[in-house]
PDB file of C-alpha atoms in Angstrom:
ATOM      1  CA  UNK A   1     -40.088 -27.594 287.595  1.00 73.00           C
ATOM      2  CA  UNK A   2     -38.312 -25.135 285.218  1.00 86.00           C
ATOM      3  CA  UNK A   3     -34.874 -25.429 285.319  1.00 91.00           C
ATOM      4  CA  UNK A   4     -33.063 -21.419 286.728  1.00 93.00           C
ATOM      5  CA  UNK A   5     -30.838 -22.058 284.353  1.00 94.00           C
ATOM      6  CA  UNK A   6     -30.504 -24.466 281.006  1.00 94.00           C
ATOM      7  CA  UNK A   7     -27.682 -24.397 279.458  1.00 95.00           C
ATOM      8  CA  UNK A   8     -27.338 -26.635 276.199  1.00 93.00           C
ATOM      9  CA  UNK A   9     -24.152 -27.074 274.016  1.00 94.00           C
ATOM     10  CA  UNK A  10     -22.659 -23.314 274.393  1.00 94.00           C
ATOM     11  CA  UNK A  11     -19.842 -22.199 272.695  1.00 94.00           C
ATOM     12  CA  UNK A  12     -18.324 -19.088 273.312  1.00 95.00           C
ATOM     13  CA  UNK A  13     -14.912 -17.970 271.290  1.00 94.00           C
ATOM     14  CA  UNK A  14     -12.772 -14.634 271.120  1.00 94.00           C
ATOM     15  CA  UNK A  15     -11.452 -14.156 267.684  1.00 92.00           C
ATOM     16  CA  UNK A  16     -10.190 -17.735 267.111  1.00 93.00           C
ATOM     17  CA  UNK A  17     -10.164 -18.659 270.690  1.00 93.00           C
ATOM     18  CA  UNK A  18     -12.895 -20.890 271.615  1.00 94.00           C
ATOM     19  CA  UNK A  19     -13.259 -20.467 275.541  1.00 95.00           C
ATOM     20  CA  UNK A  20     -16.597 -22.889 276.095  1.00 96.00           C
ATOM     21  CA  UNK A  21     -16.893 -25.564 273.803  1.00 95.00           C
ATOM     22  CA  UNK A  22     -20.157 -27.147 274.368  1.00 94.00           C
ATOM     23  CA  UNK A  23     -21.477 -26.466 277.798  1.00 96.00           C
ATOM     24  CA  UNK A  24     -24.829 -27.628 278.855  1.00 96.00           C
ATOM     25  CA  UNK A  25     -26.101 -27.959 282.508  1.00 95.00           C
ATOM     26  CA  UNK A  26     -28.963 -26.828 284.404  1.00 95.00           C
ATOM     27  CA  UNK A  27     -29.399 -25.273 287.594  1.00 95.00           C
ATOM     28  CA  UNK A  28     -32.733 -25.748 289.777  1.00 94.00           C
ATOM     29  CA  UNK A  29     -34.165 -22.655 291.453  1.00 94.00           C
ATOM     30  CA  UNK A  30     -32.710 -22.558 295.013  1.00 93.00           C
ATOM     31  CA  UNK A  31     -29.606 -24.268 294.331  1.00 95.00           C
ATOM     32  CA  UNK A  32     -26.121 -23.516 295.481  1.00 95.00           C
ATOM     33  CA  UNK A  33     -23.736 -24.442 292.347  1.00 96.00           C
ATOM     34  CA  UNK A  34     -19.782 -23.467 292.719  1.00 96.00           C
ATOM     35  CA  UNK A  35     -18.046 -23.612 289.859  1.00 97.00           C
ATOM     36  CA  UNK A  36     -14.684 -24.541 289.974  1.00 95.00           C
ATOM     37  CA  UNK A  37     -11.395 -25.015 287.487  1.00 94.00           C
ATOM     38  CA  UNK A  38      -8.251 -23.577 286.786  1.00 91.00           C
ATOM     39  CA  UNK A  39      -7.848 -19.851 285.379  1.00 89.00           C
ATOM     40  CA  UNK A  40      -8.517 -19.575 281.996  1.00 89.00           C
ATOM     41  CA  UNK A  41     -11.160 -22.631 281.933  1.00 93.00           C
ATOM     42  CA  UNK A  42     -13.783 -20.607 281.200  1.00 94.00           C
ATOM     43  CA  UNK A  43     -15.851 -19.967 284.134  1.00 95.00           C
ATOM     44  CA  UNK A  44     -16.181 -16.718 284.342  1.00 94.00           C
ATOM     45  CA  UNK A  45     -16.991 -16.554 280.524  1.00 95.00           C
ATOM     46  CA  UNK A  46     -20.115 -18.754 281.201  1.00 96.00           C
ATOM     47  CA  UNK A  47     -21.552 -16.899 283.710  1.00 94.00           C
ATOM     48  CA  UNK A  48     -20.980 -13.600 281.662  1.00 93.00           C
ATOM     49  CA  UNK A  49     -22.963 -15.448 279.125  1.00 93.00           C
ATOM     50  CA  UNK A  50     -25.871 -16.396 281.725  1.00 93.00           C
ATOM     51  CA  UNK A  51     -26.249 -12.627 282.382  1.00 89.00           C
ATOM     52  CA  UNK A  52     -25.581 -11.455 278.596  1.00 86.00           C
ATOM     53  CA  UNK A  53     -22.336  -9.495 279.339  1.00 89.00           C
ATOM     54  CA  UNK A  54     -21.282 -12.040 276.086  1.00 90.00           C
ATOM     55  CA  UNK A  55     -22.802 -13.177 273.331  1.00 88.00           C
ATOM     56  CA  UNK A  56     -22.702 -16.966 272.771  1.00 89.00           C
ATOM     57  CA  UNK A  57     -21.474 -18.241 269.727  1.00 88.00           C
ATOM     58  CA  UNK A  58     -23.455 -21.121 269.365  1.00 88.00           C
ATOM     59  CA  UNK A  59     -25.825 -23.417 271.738  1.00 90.00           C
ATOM     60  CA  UNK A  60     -29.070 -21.988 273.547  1.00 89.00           C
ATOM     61  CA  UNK A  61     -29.059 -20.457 277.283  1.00 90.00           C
ATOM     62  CA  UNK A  62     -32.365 -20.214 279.253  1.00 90.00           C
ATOM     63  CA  UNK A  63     -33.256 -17.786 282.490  1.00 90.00           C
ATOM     64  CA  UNK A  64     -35.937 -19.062 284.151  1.00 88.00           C
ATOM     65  CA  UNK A  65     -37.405 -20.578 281.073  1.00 87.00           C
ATOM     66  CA  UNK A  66     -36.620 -17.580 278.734  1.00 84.00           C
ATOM     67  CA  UNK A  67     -34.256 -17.375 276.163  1.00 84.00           C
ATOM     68  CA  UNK A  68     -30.966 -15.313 277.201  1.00 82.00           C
ATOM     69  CA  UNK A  69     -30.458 -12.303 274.613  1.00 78.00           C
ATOM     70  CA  UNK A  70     -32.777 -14.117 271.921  1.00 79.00           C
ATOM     71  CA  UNK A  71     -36.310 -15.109 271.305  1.00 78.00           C
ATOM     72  CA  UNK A  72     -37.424 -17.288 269.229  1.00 78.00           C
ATOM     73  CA  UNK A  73     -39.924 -17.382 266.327  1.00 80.00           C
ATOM     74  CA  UNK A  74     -40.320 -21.167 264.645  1.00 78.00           C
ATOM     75  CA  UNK A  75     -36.908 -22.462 264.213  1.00 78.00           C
ATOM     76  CA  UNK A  76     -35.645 -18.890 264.457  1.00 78.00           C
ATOM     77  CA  UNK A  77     -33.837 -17.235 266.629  1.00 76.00           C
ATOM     78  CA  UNK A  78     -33.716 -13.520 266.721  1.00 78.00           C
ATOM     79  CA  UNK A  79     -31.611 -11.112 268.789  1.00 79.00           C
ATOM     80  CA  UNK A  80     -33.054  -9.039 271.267  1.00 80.00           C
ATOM     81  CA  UNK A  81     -32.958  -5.286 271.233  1.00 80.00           C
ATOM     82  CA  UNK A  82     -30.370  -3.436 273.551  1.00 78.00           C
ATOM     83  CA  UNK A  83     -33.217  -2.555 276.143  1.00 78.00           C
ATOM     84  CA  UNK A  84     -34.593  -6.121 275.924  1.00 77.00           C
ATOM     85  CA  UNK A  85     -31.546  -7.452 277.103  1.00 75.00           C
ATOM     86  CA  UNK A  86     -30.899  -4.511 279.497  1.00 75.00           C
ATOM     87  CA  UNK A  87     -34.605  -5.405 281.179  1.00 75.00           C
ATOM     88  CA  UNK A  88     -34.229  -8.593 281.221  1.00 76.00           C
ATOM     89  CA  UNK A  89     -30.783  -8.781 282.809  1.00 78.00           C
ATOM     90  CA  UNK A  90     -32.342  -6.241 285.792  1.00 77.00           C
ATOM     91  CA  UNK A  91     -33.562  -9.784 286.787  1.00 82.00           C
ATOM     92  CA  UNK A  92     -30.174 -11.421 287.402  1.00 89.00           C
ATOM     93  CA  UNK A  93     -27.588 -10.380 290.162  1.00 90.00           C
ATOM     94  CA  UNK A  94     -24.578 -10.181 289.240  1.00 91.00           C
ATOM     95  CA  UNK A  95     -21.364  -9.450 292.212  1.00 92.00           C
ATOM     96  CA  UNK A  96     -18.006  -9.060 290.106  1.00 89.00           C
ATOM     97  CA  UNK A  97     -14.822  -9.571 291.312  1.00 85.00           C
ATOM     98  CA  UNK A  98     -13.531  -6.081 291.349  1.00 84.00           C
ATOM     99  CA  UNK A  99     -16.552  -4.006 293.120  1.00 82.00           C
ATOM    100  CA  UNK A 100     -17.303  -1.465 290.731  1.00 85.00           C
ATOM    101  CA  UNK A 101     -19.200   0.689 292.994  1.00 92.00           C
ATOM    102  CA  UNK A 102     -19.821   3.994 292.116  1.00 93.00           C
ATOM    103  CA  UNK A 103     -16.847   6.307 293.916  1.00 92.00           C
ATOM    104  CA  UNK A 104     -18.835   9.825 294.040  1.00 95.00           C
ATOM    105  CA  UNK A 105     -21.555   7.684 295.947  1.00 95.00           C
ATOM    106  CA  UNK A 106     -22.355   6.898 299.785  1.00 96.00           C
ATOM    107  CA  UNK A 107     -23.015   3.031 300.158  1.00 96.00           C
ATOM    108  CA  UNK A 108     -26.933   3.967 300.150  1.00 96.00           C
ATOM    109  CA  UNK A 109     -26.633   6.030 296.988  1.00 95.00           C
ATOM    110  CA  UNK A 110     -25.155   2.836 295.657  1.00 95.00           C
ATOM    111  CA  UNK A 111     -27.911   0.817 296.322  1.00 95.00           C
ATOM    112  CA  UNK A 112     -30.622   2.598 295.733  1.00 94.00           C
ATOM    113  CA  UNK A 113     -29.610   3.917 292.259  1.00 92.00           C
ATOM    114  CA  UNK A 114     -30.740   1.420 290.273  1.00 89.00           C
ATOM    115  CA  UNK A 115     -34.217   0.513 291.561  1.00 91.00           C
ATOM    116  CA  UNK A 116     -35.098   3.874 291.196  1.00 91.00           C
ATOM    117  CA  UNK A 117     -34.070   4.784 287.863  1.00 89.00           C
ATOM    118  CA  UNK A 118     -34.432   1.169 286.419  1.00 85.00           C
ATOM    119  CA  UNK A 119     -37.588  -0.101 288.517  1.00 86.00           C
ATOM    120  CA  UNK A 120     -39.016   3.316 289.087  1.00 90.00           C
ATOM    121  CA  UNK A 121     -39.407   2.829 292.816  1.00 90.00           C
ATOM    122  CA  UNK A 122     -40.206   5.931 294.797  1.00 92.00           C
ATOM    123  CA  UNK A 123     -36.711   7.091 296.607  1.00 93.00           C
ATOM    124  CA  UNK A 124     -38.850   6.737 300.416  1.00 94.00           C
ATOM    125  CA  UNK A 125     -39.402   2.967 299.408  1.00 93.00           C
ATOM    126  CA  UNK A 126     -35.927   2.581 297.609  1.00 93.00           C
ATOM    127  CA  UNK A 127     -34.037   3.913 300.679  1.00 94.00           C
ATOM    128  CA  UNK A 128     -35.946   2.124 302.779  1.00 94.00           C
ATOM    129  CA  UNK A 129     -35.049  -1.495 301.576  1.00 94.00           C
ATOM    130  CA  UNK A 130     -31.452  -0.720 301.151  1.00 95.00           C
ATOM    131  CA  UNK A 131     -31.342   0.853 304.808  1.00 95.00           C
ATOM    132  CA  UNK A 132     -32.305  -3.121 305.612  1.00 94.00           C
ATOM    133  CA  UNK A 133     -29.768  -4.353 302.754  1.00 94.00           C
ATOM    134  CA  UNK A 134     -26.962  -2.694 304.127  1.00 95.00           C
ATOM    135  CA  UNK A 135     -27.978  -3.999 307.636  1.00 94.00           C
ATOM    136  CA  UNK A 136     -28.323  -7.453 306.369  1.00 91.00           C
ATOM    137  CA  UNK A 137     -24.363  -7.220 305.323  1.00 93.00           C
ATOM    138  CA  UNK A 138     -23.664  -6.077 308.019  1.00 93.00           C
ATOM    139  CA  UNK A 139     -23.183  -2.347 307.206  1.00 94.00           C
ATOM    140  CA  UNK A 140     -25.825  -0.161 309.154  1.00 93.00           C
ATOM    141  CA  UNK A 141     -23.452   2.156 310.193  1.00 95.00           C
ATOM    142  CA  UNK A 142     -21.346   2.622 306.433  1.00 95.00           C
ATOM    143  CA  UNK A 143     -24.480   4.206 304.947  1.00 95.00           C
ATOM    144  CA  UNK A 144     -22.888   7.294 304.227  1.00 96.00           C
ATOM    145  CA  UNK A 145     -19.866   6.040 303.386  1.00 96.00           C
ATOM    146  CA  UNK A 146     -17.870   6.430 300.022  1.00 96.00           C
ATOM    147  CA  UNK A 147     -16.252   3.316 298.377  1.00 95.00           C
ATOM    148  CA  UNK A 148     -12.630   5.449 299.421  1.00 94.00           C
ATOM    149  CA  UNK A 149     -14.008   5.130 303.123  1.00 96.00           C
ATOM    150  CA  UNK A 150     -14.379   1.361 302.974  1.00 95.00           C
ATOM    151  CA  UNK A 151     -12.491  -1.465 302.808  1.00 92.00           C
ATOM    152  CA  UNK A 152     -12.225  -4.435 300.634  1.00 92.00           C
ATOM    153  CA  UNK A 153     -14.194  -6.300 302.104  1.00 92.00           C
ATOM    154  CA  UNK A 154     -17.040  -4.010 302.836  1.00 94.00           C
ATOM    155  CA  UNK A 155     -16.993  -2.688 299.190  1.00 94.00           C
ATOM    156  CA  UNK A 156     -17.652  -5.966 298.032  1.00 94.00           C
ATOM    157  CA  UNK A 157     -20.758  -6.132 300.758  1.00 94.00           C
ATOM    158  CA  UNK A 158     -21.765  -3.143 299.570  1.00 95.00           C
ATOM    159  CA  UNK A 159     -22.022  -4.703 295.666  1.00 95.00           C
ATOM    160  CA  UNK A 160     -23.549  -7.862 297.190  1.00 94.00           C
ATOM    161  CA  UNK A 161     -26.639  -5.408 298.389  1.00 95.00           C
ATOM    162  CA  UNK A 162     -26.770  -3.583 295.507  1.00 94.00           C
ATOM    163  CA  UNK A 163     -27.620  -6.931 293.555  1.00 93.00           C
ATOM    164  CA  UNK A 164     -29.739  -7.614 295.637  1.00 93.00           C
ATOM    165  CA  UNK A 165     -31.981  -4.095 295.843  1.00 93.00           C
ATOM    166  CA  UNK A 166     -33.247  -5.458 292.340  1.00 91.00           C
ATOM    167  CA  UNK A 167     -34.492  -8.467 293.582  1.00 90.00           C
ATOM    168  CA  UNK A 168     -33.317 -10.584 291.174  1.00 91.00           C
ATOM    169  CA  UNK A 169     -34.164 -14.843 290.398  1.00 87.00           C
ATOM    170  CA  UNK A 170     -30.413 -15.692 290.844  1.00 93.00           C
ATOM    171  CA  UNK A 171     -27.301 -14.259 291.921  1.00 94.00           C
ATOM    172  CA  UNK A 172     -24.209 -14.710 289.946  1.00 95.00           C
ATOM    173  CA  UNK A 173     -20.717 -14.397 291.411  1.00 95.00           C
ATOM    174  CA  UNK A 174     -17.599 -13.892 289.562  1.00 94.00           C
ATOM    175  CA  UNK A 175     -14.773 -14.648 292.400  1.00 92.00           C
ATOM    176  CA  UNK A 176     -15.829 -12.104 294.768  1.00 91.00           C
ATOM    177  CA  UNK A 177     -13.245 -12.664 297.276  1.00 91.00           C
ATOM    178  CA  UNK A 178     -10.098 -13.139 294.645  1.00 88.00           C
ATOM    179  CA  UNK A 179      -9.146  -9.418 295.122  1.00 85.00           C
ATOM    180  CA  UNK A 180      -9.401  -9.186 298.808  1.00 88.00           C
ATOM    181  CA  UNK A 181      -7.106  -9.150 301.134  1.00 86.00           C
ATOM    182  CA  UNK A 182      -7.169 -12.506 303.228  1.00 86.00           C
ATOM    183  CA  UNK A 183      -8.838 -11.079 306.460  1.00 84.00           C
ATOM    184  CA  UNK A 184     -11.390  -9.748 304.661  1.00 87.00           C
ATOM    185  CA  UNK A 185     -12.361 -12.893 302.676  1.00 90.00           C
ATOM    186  CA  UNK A 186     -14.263 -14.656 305.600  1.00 90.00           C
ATOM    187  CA  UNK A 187     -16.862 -11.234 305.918  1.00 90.00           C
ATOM    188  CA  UNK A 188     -18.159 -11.801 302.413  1.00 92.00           C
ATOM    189  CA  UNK A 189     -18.470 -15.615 302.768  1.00 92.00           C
ATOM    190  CA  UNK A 190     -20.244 -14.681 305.654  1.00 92.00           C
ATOM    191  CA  UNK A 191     -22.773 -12.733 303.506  1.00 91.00           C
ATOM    192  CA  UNK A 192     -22.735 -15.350 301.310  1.00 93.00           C
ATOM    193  CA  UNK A 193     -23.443 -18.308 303.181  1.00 92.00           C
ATOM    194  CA  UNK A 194     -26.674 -16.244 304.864  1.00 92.00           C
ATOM    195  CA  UNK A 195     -28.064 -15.697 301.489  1.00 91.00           C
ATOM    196  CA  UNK A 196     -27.507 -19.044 300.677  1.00 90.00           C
ATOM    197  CA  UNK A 197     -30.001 -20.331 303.210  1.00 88.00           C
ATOM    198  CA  UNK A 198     -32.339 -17.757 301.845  1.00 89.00           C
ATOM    199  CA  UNK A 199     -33.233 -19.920 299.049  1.00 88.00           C
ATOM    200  CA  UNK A 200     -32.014 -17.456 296.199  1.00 92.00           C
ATOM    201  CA  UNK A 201     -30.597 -19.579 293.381  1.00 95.00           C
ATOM    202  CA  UNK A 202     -26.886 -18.955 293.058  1.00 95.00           C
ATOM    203  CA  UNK A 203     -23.627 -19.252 291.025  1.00 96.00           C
ATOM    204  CA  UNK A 204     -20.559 -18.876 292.318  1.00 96.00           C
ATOM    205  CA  UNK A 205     -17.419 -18.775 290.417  1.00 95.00           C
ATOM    206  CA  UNK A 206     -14.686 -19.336 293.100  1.00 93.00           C
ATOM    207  CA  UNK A 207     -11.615 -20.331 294.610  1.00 90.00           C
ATOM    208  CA  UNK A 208     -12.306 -20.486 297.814  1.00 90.00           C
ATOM    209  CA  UNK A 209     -12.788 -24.760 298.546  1.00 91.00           C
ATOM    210  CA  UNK A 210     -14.276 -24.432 302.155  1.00 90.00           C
ATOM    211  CA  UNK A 211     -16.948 -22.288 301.138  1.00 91.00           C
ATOM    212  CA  UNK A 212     -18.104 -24.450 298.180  1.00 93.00           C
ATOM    213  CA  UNK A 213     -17.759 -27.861 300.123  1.00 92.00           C
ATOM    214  CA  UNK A 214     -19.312 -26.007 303.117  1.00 91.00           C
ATOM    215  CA  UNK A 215     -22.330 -24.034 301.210  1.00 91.00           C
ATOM    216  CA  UNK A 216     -22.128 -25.837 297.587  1.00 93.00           C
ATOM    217  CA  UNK A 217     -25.345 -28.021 296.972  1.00 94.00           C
ATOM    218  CA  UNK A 218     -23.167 -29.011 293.644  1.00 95.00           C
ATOM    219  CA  UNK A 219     -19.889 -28.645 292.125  1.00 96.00           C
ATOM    220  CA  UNK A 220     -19.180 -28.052 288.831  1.00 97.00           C
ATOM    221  CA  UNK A 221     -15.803 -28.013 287.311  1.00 96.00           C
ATOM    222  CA  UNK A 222     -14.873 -27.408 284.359  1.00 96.00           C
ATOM    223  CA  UNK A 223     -11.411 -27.089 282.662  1.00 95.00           C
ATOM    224  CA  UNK A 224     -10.826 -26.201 278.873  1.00 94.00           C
ATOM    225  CA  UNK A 225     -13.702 -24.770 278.215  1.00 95.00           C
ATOM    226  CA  UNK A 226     -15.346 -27.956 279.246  1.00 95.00           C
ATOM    227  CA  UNK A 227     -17.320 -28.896 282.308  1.00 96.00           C
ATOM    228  CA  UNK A 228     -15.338 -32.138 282.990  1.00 96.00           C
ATOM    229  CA  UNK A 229     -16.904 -33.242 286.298  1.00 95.00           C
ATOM    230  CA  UNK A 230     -20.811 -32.199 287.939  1.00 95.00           C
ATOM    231  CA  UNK A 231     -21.217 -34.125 291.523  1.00 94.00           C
ATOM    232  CA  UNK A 232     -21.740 -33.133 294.754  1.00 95.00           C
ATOM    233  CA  UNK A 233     -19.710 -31.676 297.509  1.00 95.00           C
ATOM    234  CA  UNK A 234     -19.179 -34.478 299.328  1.00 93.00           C
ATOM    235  CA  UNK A 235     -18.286 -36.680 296.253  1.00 94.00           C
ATOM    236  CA  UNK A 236     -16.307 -34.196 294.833  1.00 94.00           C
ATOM    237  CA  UNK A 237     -13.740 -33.622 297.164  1.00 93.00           C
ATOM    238  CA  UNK A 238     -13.593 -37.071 298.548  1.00 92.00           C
ATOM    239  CA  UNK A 239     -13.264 -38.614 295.672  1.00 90.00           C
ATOM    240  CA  UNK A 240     -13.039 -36.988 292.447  1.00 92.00           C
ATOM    241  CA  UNK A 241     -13.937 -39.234 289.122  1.00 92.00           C
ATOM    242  CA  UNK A 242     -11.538 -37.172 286.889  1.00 92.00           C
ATOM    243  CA  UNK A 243      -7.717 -36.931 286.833  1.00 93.00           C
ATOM    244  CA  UNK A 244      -7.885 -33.551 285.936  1.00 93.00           C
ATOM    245  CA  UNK A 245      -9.968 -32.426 288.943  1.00 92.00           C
ATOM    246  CA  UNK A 246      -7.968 -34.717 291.394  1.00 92.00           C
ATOM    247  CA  UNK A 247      -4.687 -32.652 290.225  1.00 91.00           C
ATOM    248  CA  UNK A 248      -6.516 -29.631 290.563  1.00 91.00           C
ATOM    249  CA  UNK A 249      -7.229 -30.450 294.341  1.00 90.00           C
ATOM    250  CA  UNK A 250      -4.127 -31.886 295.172  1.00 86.00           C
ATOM    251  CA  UNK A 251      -2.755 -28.587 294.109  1.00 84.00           C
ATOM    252  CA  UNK A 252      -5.023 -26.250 295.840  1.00 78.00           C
ATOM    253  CA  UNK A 253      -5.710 -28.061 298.609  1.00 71.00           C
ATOM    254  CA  UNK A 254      -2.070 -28.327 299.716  1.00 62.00           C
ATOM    255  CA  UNK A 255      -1.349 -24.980 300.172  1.00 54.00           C
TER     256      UNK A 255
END
């Protein structure tokens, strides 16, 4: 079975700061993985680097058994034109942590912009699927609604169904509840959790402990650039191997 992602020895630096230094880890197709650590660890970098947003410095990252951004010819590797990447990253979700919605759009318009101008889908078929999307999240009756209309909350359901119109392999999230207000946190785990039993592969960058004990199939944490502990749920919180990660719970979980 080919791995959804392969990640082998990255390193990723700004300038002279090396944020990953040496990741490698797969991810099987279906699988839940939460990826935890302290700010500044270098999560978010990696799964920027999964979906191309940054260029790795060193190492080799696989999609679904392709080369991300390169492709290789003997023991070369060459870079991938601007559109190459651009196509290939239509195949990768990605939900940020600030929404980025389009403001001079209705929640359909939102969703249905890309597959037609990227996938060429006729607007009838486009509209129809995100008519279901937005139902899915729970939205059926924001359709018409402008990001200014909507809350937190239901902006960042809005962005999850947008990934999703381009039916991508995996779904990457980049603490999508970290700038929501607290009652609005448990709508997109909601979301979350539903797509989870879907089957979609997922990574989730994120704070939020219940969800990734609750929904994780594997927890990754990583600290330093580093992943410094890959177990899961169960053994993770119970009992973690590290120091590091058992003063990293201790800390969140007391609050």
């Amino acid at each position: 079975m080919t791995a959804m992602v392969k990640a082998e020895a990255v390193h990723k630096s700004f300038g002279r700061l090396e944020v990953l230094k040496g990741v490698s880890l797969e991810v099987d197709p279906g699988q839940v993985m939460c990826i935890l650590g302290p700010s500044g660890s270098g999560k978010t970098t990696f799964i920027r680097c999964i979906n191309h947003l940054e260029k790795i410095n060193a190492g080799r990252l696989w999609v679904d058994g392709e080369l991300v951004g390169y492709r290789q010819s003997g023991d070369k590797l060459y870079e991938l034109r601007d559109n190459e990447v651009a196509r290939k990253r239509t195949e990768i979700g990605m939900v940020f942590q600030r929404f980025n919605l389009f403001g001079h759009m209705t929640a359909l318009e939102n969703v249905v912009e890309a597959p037609i101008r990227v996938k060429k889908l006729p607007r009838e078929t486009a509209v129809r699927a995100a008519t279901d999307l937005l139902e899915r999240v729970g939205l059926a009756d924001k359709v018409d609604n402008y990001p200014s209309q909507l809350s937190g909350g239901q902006q960042q359901r809005v962005a999850i169904a947008r990934a999703l119109a381009m039916e991508p392999d995996i779904l990457l999230f980049d603490e999508p509840t970290s700038a929501l207000d607290p009652e609005m946190i448990g709508e997109v785990l909601d979301v979350m959790k539903g797509l989870a039993h879907t089957g979609i592969t997922m990574v989730v960058v994120t704070h939020e402990m219940g969800f990734a004990r609750e929904v994780g199939d594997r927890i990754v944490f990583m600290d330093d650039g580093r992943i410094v502990e890959d177990a899961a749920p169960g053994a993770f919180f119970a009992a973690p191997r590290s120091e590091r990660a058992r003063s990293f719970l201790s800390k969140i979980l007391s609050h």
